PDB file of C-alpha atoms and ligand atoms in Angstrom:
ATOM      1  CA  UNK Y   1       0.000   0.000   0.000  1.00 47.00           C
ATOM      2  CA  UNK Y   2       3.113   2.417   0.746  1.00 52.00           C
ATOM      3  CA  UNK Y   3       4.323   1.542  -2.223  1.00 49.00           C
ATOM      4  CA  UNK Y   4       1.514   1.994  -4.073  1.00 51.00           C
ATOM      5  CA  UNK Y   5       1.619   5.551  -2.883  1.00 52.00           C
ATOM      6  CA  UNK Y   6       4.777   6.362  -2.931  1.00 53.00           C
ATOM      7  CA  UNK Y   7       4.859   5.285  -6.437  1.00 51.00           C
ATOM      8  CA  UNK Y   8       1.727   7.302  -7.919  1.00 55.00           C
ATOM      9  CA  UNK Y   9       2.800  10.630  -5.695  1.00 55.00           C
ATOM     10  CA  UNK Y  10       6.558   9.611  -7.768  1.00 55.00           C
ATOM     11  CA  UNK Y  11       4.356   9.592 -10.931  1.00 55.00           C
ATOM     12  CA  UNK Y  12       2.338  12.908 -10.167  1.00 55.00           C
ATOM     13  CA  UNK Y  13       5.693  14.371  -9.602  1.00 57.00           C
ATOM     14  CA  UNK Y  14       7.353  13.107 -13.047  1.00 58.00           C
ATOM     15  CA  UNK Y  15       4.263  14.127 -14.897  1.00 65.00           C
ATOM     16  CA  UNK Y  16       4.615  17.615 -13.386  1.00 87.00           C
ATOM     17  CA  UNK Y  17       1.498  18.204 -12.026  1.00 94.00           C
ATOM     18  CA  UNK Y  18       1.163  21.050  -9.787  1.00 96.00           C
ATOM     19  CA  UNK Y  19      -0.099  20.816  -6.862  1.00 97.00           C
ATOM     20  CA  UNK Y  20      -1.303  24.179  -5.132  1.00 97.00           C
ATOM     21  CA  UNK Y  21      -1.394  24.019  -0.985  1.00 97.00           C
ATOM     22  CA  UNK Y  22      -5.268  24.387  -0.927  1.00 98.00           C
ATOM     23  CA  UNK Y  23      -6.289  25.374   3.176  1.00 97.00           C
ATOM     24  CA  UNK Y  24     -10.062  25.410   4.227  1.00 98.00           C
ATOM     25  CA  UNK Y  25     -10.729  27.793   6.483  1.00 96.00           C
ATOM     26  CA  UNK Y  26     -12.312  26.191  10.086  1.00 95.00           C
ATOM     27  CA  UNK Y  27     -16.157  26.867  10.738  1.00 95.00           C
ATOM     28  CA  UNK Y  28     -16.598  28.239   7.208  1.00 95.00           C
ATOM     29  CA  UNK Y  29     -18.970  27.208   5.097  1.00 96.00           C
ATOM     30  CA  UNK Y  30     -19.653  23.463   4.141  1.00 97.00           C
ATOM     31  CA  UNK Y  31     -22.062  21.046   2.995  1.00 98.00           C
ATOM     32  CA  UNK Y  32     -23.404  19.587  -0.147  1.00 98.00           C
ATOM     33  CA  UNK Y  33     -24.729  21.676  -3.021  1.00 98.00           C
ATOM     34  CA  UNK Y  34     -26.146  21.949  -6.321  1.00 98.00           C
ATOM     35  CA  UNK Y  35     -24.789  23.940  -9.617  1.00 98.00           C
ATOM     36  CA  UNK Y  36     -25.691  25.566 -12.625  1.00 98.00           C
ATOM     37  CA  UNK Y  37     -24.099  27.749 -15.319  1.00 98.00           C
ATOM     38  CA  UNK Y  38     -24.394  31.343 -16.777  1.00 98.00           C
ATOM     39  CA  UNK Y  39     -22.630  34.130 -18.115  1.00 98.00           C
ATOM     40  CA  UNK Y  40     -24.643  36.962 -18.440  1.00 97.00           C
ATOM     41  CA  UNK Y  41     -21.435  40.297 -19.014  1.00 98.00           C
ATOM     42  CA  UNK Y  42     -23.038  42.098 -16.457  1.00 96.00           C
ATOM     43  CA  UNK Y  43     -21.247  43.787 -13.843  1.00 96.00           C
ATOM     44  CA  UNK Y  44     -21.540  41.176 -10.657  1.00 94.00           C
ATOM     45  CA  UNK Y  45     -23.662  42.168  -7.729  1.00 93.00           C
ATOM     46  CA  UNK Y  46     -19.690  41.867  -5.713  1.00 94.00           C
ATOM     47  CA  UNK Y  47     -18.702  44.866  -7.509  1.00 94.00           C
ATOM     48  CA  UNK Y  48     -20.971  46.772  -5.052  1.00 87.00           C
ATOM     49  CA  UNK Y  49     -18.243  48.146  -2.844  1.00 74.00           C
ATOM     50  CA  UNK Y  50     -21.095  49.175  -0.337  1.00 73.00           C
ATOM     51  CA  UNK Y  51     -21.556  45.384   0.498  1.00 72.00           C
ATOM     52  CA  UNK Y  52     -18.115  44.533   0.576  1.00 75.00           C
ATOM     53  CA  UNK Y  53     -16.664  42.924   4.068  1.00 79.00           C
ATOM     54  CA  UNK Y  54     -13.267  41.536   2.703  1.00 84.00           C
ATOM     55  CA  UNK Y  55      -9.807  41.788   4.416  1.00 82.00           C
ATOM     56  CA  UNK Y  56      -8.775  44.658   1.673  1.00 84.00           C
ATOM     57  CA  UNK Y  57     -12.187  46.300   1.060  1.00 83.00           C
ATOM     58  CA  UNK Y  58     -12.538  45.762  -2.326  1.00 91.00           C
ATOM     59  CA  UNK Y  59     -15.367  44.962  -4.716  1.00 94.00           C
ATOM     60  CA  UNK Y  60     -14.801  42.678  -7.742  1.00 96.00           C
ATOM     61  CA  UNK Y  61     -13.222  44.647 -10.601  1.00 96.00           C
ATOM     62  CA  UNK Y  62     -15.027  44.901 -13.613  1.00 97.00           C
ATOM     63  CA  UNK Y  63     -14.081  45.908 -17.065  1.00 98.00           C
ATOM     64  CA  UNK Y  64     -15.125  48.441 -19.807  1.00 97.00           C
ATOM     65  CA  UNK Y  65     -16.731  47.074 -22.841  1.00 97.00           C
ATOM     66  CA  UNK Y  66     -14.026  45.687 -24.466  1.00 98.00           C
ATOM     67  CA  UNK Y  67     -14.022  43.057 -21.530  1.00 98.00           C
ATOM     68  CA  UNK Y  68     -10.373  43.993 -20.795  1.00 98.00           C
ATOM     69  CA  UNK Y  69     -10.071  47.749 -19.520  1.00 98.00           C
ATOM     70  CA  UNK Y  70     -10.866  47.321 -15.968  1.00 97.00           C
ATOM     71  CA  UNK Y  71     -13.758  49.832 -15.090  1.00 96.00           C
ATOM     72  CA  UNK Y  72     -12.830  52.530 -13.441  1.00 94.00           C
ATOM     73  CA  UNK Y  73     -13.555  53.263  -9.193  1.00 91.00           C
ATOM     74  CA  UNK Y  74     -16.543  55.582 -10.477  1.00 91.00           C
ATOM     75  CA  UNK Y  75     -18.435  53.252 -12.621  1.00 92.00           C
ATOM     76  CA  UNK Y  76     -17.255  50.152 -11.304  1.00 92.00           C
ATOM     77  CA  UNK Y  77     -20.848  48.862 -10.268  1.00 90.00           C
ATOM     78  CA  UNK Y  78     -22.101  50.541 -13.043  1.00 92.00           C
ATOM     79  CA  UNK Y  79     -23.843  47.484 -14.533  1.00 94.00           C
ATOM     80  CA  UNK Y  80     -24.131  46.622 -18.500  1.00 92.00           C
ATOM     81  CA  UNK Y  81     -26.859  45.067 -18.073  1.00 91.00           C
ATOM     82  CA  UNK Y  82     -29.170  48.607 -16.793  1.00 90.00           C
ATOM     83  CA  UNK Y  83     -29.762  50.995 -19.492  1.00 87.00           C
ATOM     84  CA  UNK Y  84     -27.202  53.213 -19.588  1.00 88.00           C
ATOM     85  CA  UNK Y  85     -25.112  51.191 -17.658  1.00 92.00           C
ATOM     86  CA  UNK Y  86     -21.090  50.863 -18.563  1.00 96.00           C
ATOM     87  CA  UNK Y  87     -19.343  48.395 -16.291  1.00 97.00           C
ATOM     88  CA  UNK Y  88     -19.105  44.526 -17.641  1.00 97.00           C
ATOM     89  CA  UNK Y  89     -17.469  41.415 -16.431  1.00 97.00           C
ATOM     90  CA  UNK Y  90     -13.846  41.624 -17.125  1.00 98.00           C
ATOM     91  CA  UNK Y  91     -13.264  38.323 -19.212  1.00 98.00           C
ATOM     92  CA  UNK Y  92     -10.515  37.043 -17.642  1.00 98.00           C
ATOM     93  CA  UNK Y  93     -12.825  35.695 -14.557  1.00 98.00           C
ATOM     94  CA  UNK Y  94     -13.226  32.344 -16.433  1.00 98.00           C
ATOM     95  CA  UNK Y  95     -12.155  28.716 -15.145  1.00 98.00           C
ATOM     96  CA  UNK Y  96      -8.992  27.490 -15.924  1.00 97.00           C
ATOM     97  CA  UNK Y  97      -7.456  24.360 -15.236  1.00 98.00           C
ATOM     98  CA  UNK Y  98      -4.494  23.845 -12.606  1.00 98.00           C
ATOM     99  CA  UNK Y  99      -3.640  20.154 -13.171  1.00 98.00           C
ATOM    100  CA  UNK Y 100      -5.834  17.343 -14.395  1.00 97.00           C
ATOM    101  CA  UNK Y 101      -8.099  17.603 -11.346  1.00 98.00           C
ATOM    102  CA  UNK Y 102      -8.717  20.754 -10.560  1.00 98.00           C
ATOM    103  CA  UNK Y 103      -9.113  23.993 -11.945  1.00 98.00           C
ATOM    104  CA  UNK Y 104      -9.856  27.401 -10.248  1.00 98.00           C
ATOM    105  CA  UNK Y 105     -12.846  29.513 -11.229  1.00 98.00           C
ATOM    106  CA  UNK Y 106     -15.791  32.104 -10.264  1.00 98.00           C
ATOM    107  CA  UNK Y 107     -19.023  31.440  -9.138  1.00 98.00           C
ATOM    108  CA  UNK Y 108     -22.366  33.867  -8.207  1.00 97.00           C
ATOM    109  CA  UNK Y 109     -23.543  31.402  -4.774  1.00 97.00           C
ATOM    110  CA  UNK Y 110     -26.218  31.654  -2.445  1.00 95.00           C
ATOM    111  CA  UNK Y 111     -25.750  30.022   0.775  1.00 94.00           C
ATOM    112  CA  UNK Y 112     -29.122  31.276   2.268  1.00 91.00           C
ATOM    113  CA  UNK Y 113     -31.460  31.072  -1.027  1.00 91.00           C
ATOM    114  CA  UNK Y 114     -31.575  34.311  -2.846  1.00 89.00           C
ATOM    115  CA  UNK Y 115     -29.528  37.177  -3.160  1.00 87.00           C
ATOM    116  CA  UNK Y 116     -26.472  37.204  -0.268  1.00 83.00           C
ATOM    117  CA  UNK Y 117     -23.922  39.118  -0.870  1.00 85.00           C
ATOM    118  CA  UNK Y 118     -22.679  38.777   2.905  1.00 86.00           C
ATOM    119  CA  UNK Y 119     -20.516  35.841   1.396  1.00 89.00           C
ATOM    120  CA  UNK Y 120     -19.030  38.230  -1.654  1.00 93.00           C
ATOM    121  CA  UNK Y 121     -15.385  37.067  -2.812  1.00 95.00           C
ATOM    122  CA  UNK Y 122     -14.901  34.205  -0.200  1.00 95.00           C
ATOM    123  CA  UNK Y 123     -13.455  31.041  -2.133  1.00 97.00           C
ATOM    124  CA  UNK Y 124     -14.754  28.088  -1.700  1.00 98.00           C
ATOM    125  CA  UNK Y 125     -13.153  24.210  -2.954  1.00 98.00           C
ATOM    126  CA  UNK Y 126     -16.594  22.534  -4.949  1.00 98.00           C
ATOM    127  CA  UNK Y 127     -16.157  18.501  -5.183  1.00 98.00           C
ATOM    128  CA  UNK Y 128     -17.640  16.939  -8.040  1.00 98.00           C
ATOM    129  CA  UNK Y 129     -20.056  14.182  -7.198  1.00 98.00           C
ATOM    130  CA  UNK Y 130     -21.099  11.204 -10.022  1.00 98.00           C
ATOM    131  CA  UNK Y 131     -19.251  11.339 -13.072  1.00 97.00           C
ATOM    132  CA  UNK Y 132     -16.946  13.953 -12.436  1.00 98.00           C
ATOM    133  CA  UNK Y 133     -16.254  12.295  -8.930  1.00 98.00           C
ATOM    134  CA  UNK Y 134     -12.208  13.003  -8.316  1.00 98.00           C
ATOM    135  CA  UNK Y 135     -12.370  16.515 -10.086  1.00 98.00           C
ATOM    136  CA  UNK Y 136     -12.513  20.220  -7.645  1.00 98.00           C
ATOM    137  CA  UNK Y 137     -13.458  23.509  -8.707  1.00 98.00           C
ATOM    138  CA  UNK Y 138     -12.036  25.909  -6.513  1.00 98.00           C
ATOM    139  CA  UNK Y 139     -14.325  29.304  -6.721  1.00 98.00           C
ATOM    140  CA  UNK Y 140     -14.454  32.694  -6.117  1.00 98.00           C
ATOM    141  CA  UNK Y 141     -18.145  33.957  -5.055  1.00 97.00           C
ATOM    142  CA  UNK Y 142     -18.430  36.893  -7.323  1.00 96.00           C
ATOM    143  CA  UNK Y 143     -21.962  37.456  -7.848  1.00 95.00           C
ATOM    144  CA  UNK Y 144     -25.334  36.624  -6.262  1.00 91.00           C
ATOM    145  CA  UNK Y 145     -28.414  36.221  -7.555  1.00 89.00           C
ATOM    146  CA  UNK Y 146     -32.121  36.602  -6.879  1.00 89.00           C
ATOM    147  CA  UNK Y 147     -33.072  33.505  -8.546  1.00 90.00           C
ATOM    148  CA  UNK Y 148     -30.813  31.362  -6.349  1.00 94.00           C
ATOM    149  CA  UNK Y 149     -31.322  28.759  -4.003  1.00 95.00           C
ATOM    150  CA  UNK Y 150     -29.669  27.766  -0.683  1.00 95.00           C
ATOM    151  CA  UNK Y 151     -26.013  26.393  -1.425  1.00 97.00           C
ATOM    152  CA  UNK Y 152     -26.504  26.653  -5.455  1.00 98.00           C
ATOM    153  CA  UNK Y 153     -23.397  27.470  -7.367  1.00 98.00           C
ATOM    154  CA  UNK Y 154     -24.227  29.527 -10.451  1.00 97.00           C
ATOM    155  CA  UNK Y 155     -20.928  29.138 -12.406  1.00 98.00           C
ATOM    156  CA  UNK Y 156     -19.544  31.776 -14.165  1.00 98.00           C
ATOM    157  CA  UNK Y 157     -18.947  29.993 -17.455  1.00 98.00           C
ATOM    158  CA  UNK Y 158     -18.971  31.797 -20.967  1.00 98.00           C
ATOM    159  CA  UNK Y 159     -21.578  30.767 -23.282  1.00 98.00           C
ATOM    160  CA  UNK Y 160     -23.609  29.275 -20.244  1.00 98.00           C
ATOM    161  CA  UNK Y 161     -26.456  31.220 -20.864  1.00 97.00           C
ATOM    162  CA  UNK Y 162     -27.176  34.688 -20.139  1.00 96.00           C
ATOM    163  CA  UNK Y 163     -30.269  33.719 -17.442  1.00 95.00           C
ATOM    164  CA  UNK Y 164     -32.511  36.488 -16.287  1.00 92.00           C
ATOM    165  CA  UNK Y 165     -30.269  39.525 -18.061  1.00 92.00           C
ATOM    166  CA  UNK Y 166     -30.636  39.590 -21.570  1.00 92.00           C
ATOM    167  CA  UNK Y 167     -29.419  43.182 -21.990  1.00 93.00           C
ATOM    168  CA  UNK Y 168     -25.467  42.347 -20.912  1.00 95.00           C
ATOM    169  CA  UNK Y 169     -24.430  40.215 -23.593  1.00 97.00           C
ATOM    170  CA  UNK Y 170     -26.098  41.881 -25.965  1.00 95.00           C
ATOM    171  CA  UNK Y 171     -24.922  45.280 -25.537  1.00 95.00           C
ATOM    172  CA  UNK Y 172     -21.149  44.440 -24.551  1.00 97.00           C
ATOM    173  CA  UNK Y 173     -20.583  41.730 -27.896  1.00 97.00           C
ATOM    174  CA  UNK Y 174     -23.573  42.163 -29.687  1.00 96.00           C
ATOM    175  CA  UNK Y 175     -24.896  38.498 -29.140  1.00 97.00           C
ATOM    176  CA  UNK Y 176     -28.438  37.690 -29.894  1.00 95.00           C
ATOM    177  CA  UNK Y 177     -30.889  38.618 -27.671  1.00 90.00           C
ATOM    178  CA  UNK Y 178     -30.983  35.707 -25.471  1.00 94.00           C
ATOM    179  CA  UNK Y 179     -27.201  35.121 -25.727  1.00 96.00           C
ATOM    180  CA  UNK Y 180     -25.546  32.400 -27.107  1.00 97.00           C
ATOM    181  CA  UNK Y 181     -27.300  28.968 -27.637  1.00 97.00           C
ATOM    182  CA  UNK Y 182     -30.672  28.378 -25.031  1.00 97.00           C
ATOM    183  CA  UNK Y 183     -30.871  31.654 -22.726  1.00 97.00           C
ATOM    184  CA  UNK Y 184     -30.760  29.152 -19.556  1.00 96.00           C
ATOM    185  CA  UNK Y 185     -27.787  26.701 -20.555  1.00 97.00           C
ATOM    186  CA  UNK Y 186     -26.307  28.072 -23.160  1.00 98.00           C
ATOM    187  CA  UNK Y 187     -24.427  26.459 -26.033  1.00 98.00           C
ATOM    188  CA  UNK Y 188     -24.586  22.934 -26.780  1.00 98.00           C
ATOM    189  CA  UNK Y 189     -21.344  22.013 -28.024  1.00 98.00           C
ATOM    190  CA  UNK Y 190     -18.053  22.711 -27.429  1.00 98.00           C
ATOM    191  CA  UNK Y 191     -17.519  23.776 -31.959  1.00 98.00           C
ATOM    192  CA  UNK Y 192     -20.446  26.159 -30.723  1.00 98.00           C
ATOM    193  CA  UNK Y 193     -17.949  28.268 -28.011  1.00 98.00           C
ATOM    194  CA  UNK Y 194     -16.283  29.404 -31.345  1.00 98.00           C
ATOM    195  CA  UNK Y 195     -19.574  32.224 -31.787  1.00 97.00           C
ATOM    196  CA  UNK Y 196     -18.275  34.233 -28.595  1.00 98.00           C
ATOM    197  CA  UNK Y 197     -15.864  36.857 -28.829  1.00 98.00           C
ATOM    198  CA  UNK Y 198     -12.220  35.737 -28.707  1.00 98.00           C
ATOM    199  CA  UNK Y 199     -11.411  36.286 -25.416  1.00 98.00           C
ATOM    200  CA  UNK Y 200     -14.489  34.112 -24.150  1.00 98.00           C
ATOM    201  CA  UNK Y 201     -13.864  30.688 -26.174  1.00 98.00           C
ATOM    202  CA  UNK Y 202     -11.125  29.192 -24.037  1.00 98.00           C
ATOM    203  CA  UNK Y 203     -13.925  29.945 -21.427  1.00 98.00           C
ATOM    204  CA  UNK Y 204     -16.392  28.560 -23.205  1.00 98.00           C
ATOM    205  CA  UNK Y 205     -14.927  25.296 -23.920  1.00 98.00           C
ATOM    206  CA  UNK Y 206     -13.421  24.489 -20.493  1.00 98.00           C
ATOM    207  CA  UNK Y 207     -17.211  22.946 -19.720  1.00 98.00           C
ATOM    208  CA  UNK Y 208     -16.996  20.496 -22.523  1.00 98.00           C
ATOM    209  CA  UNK Y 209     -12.945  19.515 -21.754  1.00 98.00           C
ATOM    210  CA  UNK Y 210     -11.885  19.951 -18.015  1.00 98.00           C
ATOM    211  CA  UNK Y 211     -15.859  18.919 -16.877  1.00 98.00           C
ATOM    212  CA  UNK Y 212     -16.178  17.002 -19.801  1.00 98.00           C
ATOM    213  CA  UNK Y 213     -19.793  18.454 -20.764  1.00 98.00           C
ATOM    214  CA  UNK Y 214     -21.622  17.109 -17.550  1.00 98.00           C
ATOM    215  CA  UNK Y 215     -24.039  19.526 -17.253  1.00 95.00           C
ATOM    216  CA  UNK Y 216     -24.795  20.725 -13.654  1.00 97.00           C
ATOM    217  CA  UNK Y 217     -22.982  18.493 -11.730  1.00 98.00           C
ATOM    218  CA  UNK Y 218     -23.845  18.112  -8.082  1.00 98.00           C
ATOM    219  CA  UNK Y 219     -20.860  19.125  -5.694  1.00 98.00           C
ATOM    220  CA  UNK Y 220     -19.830  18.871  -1.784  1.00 98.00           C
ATOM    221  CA  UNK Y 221     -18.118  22.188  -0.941  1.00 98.00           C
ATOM    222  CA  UNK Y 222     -15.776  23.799   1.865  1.00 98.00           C
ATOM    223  CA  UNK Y 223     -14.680  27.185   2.205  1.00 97.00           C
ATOM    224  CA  UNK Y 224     -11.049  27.458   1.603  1.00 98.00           C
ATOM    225  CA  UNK Y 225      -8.341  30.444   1.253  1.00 97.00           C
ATOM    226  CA  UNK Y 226      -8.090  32.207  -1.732  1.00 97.00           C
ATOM    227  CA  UNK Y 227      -5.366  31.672  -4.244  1.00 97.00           C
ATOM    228  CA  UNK Y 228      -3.789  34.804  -4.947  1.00 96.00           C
ATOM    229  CA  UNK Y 229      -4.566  34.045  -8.749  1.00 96.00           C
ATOM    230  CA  UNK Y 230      -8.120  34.970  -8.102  1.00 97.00           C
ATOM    231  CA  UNK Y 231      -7.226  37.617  -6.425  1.00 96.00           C
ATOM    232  CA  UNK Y 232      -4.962  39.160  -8.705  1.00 96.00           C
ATOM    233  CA  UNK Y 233      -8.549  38.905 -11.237  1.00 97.00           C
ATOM    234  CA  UNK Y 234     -10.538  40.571  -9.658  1.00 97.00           C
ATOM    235  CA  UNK Y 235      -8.988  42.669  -6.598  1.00 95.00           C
ATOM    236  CA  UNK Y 236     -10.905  41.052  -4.354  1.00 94.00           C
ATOM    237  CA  UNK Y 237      -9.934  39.140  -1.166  1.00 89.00           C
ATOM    238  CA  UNK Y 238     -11.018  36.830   1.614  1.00 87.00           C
ATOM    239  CA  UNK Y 239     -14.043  37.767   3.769  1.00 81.00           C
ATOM    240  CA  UNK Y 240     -12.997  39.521   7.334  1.00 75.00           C
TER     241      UNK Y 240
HETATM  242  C1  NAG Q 301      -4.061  18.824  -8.363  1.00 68.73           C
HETATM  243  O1  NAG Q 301      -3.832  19.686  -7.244  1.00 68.73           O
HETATM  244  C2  NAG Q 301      -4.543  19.303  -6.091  1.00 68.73           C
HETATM  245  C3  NAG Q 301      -4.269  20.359  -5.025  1.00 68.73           C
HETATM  246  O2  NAG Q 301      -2.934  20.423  -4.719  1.00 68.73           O
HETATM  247  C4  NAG Q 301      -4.107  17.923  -5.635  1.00 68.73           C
HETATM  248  O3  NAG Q 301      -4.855  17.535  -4.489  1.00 68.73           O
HETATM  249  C5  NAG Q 301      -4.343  16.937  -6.757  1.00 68.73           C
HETATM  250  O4  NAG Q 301      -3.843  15.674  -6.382  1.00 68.73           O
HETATM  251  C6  NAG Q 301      -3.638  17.414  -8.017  1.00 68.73           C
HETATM  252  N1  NAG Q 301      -3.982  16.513  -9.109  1.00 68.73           N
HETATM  253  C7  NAG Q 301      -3.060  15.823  -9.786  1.00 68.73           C
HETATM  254  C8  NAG Q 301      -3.566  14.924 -10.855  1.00 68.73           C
HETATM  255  O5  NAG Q 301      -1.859  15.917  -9.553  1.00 68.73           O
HETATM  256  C1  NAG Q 302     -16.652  56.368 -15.795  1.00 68.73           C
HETATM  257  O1  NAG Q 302     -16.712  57.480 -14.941  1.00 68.73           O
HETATM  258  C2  NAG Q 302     -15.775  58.481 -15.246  1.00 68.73           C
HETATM  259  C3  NAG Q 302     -15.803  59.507 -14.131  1.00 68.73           C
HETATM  260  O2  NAG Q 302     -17.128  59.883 -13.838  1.00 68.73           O
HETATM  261  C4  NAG Q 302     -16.112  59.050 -16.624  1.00 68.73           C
HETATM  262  O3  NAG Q 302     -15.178  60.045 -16.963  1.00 68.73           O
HETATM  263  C5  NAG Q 302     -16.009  57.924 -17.645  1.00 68.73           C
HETATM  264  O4  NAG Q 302     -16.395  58.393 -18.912  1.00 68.73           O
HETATM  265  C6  NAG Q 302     -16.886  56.761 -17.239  1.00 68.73           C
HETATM  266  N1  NAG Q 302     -16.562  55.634 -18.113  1.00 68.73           N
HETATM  267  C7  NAG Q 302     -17.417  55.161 -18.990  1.00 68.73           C
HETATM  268  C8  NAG Q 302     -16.948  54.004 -19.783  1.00 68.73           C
HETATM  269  O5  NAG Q 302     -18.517  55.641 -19.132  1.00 68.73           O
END
């Protein structure tokens, strides 16, 4: 059995896998929970620096039209998805994989059922239960959402559907009306990512490659530390 061990963490280490120090953070949040998918360009409800509770006091950055200019301190909150709004998400808060297992992301959550934004920018480590049993998706909670239940995890995934706001999408990248693919779920195929703007695709396509197109998987979760790479996305740090 030792062996055994010692020779698959030997084999992890000659395939060069990293392997990130993840730390959950005692009497945080924990249990079992449910996800789903969307991507909707709005500015997320965390950009709000009124709610914000976070060891650094700052909301989620968002970004200018083009997706990459981050918005500015004025019209950070300023959401794309209100008439006359100016402040998207930035596209760089995507998934992205860290090794064959797990991958770090962002997620709009609701630990309560509805909107709660007392939980903004806290990371949390999501278990995949069934058949992606053995894969983790660690998230940032940047958004919230009125349509959410208790512990659902609404990941942020390009070309996931734009849900309830149909005017983000739209006016940021000019995507039909009820964005790209079914307006809850999104595209159905990994060829169809290629319709979103360039800097979404890689986005896009991580649900068909790193979760292998399982739609709404169900998940155990614990709060954890954040990895300074999410940080460094979107500004914003661990709760208080
Ligand atoms: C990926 O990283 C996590 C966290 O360090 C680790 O638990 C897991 O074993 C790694 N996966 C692989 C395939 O090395
Ligand atoms: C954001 O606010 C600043 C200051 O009020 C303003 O100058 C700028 O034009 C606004 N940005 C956008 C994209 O509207």
């Amino acid at each position: 059995m030792k062996l055994i061990i010692l020779v698959s963490a030997l084999l992890a280490y000659c395939h060069g896998e990293p392997s990130p120090t993840i730390i959950p953070i005692e009497g945080g949040v924990q249990g079992d929970g449910v996800t789903t998918r969307y991507w909707d360009c709005c500015a997320t409800s965390c950009a709000w620096d009124k709610i914000i509770h976070t060891k650094n006091g700052q909301p989620v950055q968002t970004c200018q039209k083009d997706g990459r200019t981050p918005s500015t301190k004025e019209n950070n909150s300023q959401s794309g998805c209100e008439v006359d709004g100016v402040a998207y998400s930035c596209s760089n808060q995507v998934a992205r994989v860290i090794n064959s297992t797990l991958a770090y992301g962002f997620s709009a959550a609701s630990f309560t059922g509805g909107v709660d934004t007392a939980q903004c920018c806290m990371c949390v480590l999501l278990s995949f239960k069934g058949q992606l049993a053995g894969k983790q998706l660690l998230v940032q909670v940047t958004n919230t959402g009125s349509d959410l239940g208790k512990n659902q995890f609404d990941l942020a995934m390009p070309g996931g559907g734009v849900g309830i706001f149909t005017l983000g999408c739209s006016s940021q990248w000019g995507a039909p009306e009820t964005g790209w693919g079914d307006r809850y779920g999104g595209v159905h195929t990994e060829e169809e990512c290629n319709q979103l703007p360039e800097d979404l695709q890689e986005g896009c396509k991580f649900r068909f490659r790193f979760m292998e197109g399982v739609p709404n998987p169900d998940v155990s979760f614990q709060q954890v530390q954040c990895p300074s790479e999410l940080v460094a996305l979107t500004g914003c740090g661990d709760l208080d």
